[in-house]
GROMACS .gro file of C-alpha atoms in nm:
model
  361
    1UNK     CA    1   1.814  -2.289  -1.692
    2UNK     CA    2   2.001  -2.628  -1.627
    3UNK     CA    3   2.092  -2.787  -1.317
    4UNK     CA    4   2.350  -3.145  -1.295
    5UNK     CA    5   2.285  -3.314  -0.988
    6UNK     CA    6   2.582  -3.512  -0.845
    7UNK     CA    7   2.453  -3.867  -0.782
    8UNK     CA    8   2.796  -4.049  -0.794
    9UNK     CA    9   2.850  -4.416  -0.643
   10UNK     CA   10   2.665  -4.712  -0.512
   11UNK     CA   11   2.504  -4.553  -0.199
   12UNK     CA   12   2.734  -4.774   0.039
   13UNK     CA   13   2.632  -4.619   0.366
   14UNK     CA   14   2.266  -4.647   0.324
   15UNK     CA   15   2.337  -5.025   0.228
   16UNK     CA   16   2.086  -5.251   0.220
   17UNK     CA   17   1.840  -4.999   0.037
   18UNK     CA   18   2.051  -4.932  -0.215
   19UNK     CA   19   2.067  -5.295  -0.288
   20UNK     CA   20   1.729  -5.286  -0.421
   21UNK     CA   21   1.751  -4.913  -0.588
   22UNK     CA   22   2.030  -4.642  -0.658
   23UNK     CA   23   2.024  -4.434  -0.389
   24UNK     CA   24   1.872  -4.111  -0.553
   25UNK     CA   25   1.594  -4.364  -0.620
   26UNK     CA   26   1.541  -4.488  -0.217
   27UNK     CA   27   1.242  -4.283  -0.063
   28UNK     CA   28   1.236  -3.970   0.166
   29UNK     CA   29   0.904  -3.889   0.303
   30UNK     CA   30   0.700  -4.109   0.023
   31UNK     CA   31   0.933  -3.993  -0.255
   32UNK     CA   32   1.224  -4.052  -0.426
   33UNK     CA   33   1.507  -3.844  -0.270
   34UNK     CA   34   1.601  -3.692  -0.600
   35UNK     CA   35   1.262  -3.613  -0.687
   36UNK     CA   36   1.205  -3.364  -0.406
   37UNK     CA   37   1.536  -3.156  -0.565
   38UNK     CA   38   1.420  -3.177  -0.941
   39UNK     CA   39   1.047  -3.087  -0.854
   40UNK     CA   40   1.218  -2.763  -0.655
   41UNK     CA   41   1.461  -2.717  -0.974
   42UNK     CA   42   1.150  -2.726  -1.220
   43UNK     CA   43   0.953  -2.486  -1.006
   44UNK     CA   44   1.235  -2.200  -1.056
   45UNK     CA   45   1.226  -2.261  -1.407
   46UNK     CA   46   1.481  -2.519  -1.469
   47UNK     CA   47   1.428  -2.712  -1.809
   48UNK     CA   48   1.720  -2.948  -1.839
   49UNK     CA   49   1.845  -3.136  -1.552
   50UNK     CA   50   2.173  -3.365  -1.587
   51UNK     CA   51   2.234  -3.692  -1.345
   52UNK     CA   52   2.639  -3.735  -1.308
   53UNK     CA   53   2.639  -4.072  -1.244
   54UNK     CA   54   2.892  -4.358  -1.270
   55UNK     CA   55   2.643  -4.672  -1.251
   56UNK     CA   56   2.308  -4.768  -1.348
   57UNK     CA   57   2.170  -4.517  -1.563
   58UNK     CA   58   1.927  -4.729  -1.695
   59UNK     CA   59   1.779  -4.776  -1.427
   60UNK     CA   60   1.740  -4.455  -1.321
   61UNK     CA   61   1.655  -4.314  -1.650
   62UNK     CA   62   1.375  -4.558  -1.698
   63UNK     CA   63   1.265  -4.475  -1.361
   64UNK     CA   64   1.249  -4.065  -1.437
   65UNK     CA   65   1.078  -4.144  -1.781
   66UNK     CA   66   0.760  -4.100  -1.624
   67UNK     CA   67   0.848  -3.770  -1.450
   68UNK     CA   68   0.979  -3.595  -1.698
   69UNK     CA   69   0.627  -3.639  -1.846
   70UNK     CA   70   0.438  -3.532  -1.592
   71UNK     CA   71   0.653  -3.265  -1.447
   72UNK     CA   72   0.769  -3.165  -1.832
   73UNK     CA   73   1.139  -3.169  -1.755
   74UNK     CA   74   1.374  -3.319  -1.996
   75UNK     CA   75   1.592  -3.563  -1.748
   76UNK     CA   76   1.934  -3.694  -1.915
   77UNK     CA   77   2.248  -3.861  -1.783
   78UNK     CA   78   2.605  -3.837  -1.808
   79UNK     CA   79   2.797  -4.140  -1.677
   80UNK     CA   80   3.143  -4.149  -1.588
   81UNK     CA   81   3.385  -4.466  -1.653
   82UNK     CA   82   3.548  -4.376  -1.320
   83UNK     CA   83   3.507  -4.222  -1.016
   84UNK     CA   84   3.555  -3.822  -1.105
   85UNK     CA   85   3.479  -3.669  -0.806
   86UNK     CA   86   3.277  -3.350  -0.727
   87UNK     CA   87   3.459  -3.150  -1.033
   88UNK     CA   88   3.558  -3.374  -1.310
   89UNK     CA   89   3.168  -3.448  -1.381
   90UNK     CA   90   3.071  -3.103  -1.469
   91UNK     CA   91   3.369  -3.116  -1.718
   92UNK     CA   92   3.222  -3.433  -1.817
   93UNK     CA   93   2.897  -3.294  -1.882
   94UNK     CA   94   2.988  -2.894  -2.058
   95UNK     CA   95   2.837  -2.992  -2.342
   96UNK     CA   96   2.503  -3.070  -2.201
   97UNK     CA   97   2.512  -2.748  -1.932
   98UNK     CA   98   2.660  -2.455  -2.187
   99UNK     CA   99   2.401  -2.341  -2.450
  100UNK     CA  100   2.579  -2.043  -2.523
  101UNK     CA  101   2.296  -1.837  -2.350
  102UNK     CA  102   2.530  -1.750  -2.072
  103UNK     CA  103   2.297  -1.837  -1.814
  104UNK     CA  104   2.442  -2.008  -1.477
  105UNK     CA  105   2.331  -2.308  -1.364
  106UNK     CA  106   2.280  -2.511  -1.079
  107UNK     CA  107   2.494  -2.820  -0.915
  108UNK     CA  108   2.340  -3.014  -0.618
  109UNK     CA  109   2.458  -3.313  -0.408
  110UNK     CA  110   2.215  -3.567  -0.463
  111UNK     CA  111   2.179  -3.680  -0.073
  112UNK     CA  112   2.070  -3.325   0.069
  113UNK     CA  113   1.715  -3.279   0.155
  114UNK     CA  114   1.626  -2.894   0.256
  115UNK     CA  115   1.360  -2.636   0.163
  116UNK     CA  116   1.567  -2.547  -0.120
  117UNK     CA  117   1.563  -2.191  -0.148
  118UNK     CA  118   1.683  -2.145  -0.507
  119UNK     CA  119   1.450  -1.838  -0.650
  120UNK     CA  120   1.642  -1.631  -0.362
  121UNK     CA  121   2.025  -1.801  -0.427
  122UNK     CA  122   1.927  -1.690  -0.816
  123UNK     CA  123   1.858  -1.329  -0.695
  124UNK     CA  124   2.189  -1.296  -0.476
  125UNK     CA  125   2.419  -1.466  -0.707
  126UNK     CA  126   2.275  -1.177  -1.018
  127UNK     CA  127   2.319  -0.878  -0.748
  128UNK     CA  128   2.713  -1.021  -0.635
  129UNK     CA  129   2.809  -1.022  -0.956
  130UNK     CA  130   3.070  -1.319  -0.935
  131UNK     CA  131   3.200  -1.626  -1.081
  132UNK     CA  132   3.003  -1.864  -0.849
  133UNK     CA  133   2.759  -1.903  -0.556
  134UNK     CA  134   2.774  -2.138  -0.266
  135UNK     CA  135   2.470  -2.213  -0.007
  136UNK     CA  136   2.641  -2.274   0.348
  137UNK     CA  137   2.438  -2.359   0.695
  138UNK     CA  138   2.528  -2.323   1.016
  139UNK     CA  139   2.586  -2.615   1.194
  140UNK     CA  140   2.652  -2.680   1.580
  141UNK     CA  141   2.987  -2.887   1.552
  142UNK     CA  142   3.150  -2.711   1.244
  143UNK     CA  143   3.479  -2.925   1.358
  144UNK     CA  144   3.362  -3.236   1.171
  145UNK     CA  145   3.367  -3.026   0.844
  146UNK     CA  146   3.504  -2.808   0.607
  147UNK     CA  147   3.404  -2.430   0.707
  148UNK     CA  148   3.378  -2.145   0.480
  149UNK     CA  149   3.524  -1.814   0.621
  150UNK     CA  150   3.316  -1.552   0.478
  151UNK     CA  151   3.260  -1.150   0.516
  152UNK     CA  152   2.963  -1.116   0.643
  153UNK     CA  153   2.869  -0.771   0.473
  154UNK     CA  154   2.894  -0.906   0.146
  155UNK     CA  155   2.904  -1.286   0.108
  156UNK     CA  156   3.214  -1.279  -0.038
  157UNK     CA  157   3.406  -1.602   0.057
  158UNK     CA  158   3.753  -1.590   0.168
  159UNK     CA  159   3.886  -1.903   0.248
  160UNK     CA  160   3.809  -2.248   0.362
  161UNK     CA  161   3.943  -2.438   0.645
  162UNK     CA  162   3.885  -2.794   0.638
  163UNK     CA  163   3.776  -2.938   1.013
  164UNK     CA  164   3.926  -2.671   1.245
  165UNK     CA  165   4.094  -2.692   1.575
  166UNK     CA  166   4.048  -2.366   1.661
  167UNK     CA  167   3.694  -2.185   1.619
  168UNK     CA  168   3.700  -1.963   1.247
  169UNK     CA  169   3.312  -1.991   1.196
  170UNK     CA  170   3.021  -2.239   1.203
  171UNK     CA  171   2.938  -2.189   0.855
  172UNK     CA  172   3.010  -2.510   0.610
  173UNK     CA  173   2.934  -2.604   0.251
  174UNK     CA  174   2.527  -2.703   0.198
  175UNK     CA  175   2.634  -2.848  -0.078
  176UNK     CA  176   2.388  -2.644  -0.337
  177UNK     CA  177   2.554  -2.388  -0.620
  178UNK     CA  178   2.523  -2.169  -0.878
  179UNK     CA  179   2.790  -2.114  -1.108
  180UNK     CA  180   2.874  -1.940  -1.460
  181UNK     CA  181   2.966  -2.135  -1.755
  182UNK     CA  182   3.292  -1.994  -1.692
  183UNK     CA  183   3.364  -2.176  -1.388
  184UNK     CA  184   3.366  -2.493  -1.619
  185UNK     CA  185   3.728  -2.355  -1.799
  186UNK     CA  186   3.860  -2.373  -1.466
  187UNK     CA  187   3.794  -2.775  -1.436
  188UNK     CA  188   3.977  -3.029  -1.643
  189UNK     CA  189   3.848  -3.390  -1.681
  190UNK     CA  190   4.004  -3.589  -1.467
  191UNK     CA  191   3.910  -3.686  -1.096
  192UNK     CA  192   3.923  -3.331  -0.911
  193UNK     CA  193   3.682  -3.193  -0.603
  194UNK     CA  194   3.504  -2.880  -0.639
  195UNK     CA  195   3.492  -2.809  -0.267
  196UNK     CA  196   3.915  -2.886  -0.212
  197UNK     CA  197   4.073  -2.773  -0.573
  198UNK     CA  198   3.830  -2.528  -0.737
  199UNK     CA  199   3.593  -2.302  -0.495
  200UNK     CA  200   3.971  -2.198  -0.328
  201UNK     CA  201   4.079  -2.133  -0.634
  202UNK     CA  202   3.747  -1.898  -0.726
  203UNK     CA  203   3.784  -1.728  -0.401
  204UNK     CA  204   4.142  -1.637  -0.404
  205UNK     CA  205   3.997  -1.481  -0.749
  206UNK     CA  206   3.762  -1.315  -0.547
  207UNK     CA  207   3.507  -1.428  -0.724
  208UNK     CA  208   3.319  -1.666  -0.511
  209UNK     CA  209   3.055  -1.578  -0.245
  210UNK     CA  210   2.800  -1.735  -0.003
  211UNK     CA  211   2.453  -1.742   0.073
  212UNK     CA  212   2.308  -1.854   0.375
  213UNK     CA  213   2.071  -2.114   0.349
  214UNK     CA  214   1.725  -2.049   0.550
  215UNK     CA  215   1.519  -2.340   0.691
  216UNK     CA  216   1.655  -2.667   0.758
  217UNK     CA  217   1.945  -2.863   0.655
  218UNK     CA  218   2.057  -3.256   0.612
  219UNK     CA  219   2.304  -3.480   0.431
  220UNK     CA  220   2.041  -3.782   0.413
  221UNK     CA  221   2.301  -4.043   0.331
  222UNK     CA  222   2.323  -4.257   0.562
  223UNK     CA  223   2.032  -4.384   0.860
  224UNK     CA  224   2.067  -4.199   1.162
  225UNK     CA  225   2.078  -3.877   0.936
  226UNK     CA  226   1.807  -4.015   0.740
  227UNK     CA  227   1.570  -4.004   1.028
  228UNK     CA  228   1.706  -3.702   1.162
  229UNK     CA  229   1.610  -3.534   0.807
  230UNK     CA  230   1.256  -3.682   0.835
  231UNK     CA  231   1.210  -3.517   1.140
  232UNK     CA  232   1.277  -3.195   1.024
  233UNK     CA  233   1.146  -3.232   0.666
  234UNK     CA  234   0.808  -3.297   0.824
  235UNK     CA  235   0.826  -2.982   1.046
  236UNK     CA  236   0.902  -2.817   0.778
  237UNK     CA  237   0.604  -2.935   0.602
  238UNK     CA  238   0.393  -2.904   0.922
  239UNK     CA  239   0.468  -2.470   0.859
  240UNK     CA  240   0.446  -2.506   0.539
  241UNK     CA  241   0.160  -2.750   0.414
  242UNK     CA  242  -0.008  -2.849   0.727
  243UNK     CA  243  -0.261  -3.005   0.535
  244UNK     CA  244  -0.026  -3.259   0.390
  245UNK     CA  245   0.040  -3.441   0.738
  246UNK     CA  246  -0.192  -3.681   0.889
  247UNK     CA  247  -0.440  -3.600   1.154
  248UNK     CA  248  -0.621  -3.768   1.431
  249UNK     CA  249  -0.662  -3.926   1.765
  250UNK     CA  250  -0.441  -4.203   1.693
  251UNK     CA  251  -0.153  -3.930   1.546
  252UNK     CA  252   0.134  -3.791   1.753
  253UNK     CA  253   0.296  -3.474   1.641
  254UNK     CA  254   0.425  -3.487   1.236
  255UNK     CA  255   0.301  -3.789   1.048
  256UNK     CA  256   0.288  -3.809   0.677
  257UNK     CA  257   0.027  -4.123   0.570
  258UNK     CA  258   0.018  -4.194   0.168
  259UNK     CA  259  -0.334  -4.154   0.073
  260UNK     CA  260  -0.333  -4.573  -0.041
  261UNK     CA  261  -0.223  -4.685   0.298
  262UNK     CA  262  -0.436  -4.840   0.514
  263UNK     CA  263  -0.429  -4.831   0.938
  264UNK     CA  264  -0.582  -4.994   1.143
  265UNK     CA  265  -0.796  -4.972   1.481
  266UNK     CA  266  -0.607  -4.810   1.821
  267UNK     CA  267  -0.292  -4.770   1.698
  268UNK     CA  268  -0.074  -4.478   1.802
  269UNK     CA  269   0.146  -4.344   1.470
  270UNK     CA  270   0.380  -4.060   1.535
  271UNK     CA  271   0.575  -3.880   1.637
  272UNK     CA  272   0.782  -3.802   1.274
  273UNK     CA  273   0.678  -4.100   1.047
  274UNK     CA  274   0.603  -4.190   0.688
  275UNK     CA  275   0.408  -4.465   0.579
  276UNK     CA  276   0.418  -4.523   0.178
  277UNK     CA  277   0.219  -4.618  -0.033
  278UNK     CA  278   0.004  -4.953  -0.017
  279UNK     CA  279   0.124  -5.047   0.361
  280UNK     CA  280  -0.097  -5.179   0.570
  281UNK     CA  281  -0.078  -5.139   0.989
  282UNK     CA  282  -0.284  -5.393   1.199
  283UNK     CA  283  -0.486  -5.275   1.479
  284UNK     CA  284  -0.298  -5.184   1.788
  285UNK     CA  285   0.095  -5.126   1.639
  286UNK     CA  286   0.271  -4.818   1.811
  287UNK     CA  287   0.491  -4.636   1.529
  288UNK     CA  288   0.756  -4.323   1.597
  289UNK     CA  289   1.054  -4.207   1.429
  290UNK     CA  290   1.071  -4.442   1.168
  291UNK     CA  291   1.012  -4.518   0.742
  292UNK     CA  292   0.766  -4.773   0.656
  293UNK     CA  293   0.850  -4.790   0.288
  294UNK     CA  294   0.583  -4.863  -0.022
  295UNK     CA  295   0.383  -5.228   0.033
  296UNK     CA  296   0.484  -5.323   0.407
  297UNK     CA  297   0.277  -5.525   0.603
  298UNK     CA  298   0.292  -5.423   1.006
  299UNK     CA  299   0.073  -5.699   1.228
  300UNK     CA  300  -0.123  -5.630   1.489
  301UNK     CA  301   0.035  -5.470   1.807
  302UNK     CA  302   0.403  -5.465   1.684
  303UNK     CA  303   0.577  -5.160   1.794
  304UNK     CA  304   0.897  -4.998   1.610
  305UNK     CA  305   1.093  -4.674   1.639
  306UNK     CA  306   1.408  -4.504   1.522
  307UNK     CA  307   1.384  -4.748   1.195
  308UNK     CA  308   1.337  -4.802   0.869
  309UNK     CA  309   1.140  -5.067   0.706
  310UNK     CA  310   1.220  -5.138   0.317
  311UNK     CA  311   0.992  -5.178   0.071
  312UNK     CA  312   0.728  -5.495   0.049
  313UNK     CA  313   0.807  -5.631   0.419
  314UNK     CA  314   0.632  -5.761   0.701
  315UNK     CA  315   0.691  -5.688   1.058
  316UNK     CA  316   0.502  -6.000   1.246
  317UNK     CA  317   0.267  -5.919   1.562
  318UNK     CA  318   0.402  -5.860   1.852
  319UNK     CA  319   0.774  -5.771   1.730
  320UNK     CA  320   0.958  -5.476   1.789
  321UNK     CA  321   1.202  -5.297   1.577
  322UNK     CA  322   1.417  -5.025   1.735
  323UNK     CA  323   1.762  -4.837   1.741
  324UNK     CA  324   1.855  -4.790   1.370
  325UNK     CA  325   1.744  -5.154   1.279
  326UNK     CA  326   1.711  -5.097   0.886
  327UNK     CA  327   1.558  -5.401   0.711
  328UNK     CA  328   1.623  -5.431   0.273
  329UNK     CA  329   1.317  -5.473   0.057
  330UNK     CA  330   1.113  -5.770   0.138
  331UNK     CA  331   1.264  -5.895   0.480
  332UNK     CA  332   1.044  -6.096   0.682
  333UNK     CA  333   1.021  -6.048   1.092
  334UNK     CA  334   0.816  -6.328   1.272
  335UNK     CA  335   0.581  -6.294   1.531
  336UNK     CA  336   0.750  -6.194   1.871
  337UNK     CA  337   1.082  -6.098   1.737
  338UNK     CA  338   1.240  -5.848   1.866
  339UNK     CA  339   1.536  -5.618   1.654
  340UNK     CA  340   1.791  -5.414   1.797
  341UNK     CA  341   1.993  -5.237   1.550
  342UNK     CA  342   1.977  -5.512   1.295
  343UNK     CA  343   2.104  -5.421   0.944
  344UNK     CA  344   1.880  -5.694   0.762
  345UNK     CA  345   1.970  -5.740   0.357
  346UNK     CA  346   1.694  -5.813   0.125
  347UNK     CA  347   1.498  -6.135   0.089
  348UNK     CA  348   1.509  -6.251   0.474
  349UNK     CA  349   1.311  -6.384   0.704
  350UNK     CA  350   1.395  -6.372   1.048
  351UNK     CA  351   1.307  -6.608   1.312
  352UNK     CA  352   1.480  -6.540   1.613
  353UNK     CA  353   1.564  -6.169   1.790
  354UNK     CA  354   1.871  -5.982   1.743
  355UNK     CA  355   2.001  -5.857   2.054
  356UNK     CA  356   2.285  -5.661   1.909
  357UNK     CA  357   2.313  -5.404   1.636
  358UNK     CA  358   2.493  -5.639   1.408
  359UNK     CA  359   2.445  -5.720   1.031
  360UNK     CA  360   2.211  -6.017   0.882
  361UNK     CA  361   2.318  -6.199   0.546
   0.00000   0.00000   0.00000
């Protein structure tokens, strides 16, 4: 099987990480995002999995080199000139997803983290017997999205409405599918959206039906949904794997600690964190709801929360980083500083607090 994963543009709203890396490339719980999708993809047999991407595919491609070794996937790319949307890049890329075998394949969003379920979306899309498969979750405000109106008996997908007034269902696009070769004669290349022009089209067809996605949910793309989807990738993983997350006296609740990192004496870690690979924490620093990122430095006693520290900084002693501050690779926080909601680009050093969430150049 074959799967093209839709990694698209610069990353703009998780800016400044993806100053420093393409986005697909920024870490989730001491991984590359993408790499938690192809790792599920290879597991359900997929061979062949094709990036749609419209900048930088050398770096990514040199960065997946060693994967595809070691997970024995063959990784390729197929870049766009411009922006194509959600549709035009599977037109862009038939010739690398039809072998003539007949066999579906898959398309993912490249920001959506979840316990992707795709041995069981195989089974329902073979038993439906239609053109294409969608994953949907339920979400609590379905008024901020599109929502797909669906029988319930069957699957089958009737219509979509795109951010209702009135209620019509809670059910909206996961943004995970399976679909026949033949869904890629319905798709010309030019810029089009899968989710606006062509699903409608394959459901007025009949032909298009739903599966509802078990487990946990989240568009990663941009901070506070970032953290959010750490939370509940690590309970996930606490049900799961327990055996993955860190234990302890100084650990609160779900904690994931690479194996290379180093912590120190009395500190209190947790709860939902991930510390990377090569980061050290000084005695005494209080850590919750937050990314420390591969090669950061925390001194002794600072405390941050609801954060995100990019790779190879330091957080001086004493200092405390909270409310969505994000800080690019290699940003510097002195002693004593103190960060509210700063949005730090890479190569900084800060000497003085920020009081407001506000950008730093």
């Amino acid at each position: 099987m074959k799967a093209l994963i839709l990694v698209g543009g610069f990353g703009t709203r998780l800016r400044p990480l993806t100053l420093s890396f393409p986005k697909p490339l920024v870490d989730f719980a001491n991984k590359p995002m993408i790499l938690h999708q192809i790792e599920a993809l290879k597991e359900v047999g997929v061979t062949e999995v094709v990036l749609a991407i419209n900048y930088q595919p050398e770096i990514m491609l040199n960065f997946l080199k060693d994967f595809e070794d070691k997970l024995g996937i063959t990784i390729t790319c197929s870049q766009e000139t411009e922006p194509l949307g959600t549709a035009g890049p599977l037109a862009l890329a038939r010739d690398k997803l039809v072998d003539g075998s007949g066999e579906p394949f898959f398309v993912l969003n490249s920001d959506i983290i979840s316990e992707y379920p795709f041995s069981e979306l195989i089974k329902f899309h073979k038993s439906h017997g239609g053109e294409a498969t969608i994953m949907v979750t339920k979400v609590d405000e379905p008024s901020k999205y599109g929502v797909v109106v669906m029988e319930e008996a069957t699957g089958m997908v009737e219509r979509f409405v795109e951010k209702p007034k009135i209620f019509v269902g809670n059910k909206i696009n996961a943004g995970i599918y399976l679909l026949n070769p033949s869904v890629l004669d319905r798709i010309e290349l030019k810029p089009t959206s899968i989710e606006k022009e062509i699903f409608p089209r394959i459901a007025a067809d009949e032909k298009l039906y739903a599966m509802i996605l078990p487990g946990f949910w989240m568009d990663v793309g941009q901070p506070r949904d970032y953290i959010t989807g750490l939370r509940l990738y690590l309970g996930s993983l606490r049900k799961k794997s327990a055996d993955k997350l860190a234990a302890g006296a100084h650990v609160v609740g779900n904690v994931l600690v690479h194996e290379s990192a180093k912590i120190g004496e009395g500190c209190l870690i947790g709860p939902d964190v991930a510390i990377g690979p090569g980061c050290t924490v000084e005695d005494g620093v209080r850590l919750s709801r937050c990314t420390v990122m591969r090669g950061v430095r925390i001194k002794k006693h600072a405390c941050i929360s609801n954060s995100i520290i990019g790779w190879h900084s330091t957080v001086g002693q004493w200092a405390r980083i909270e409310n969505m501050t994000i800080l690019g690779e290699d940003v510097h926080i002195r002693d004593e500083v103190y960060t509210n909601g700063g949005v730090v680009l890479p190569h900084k050093e800060i000497k003085s607090s920020i009081l407001k969430p506000e950008i730093v150049m």
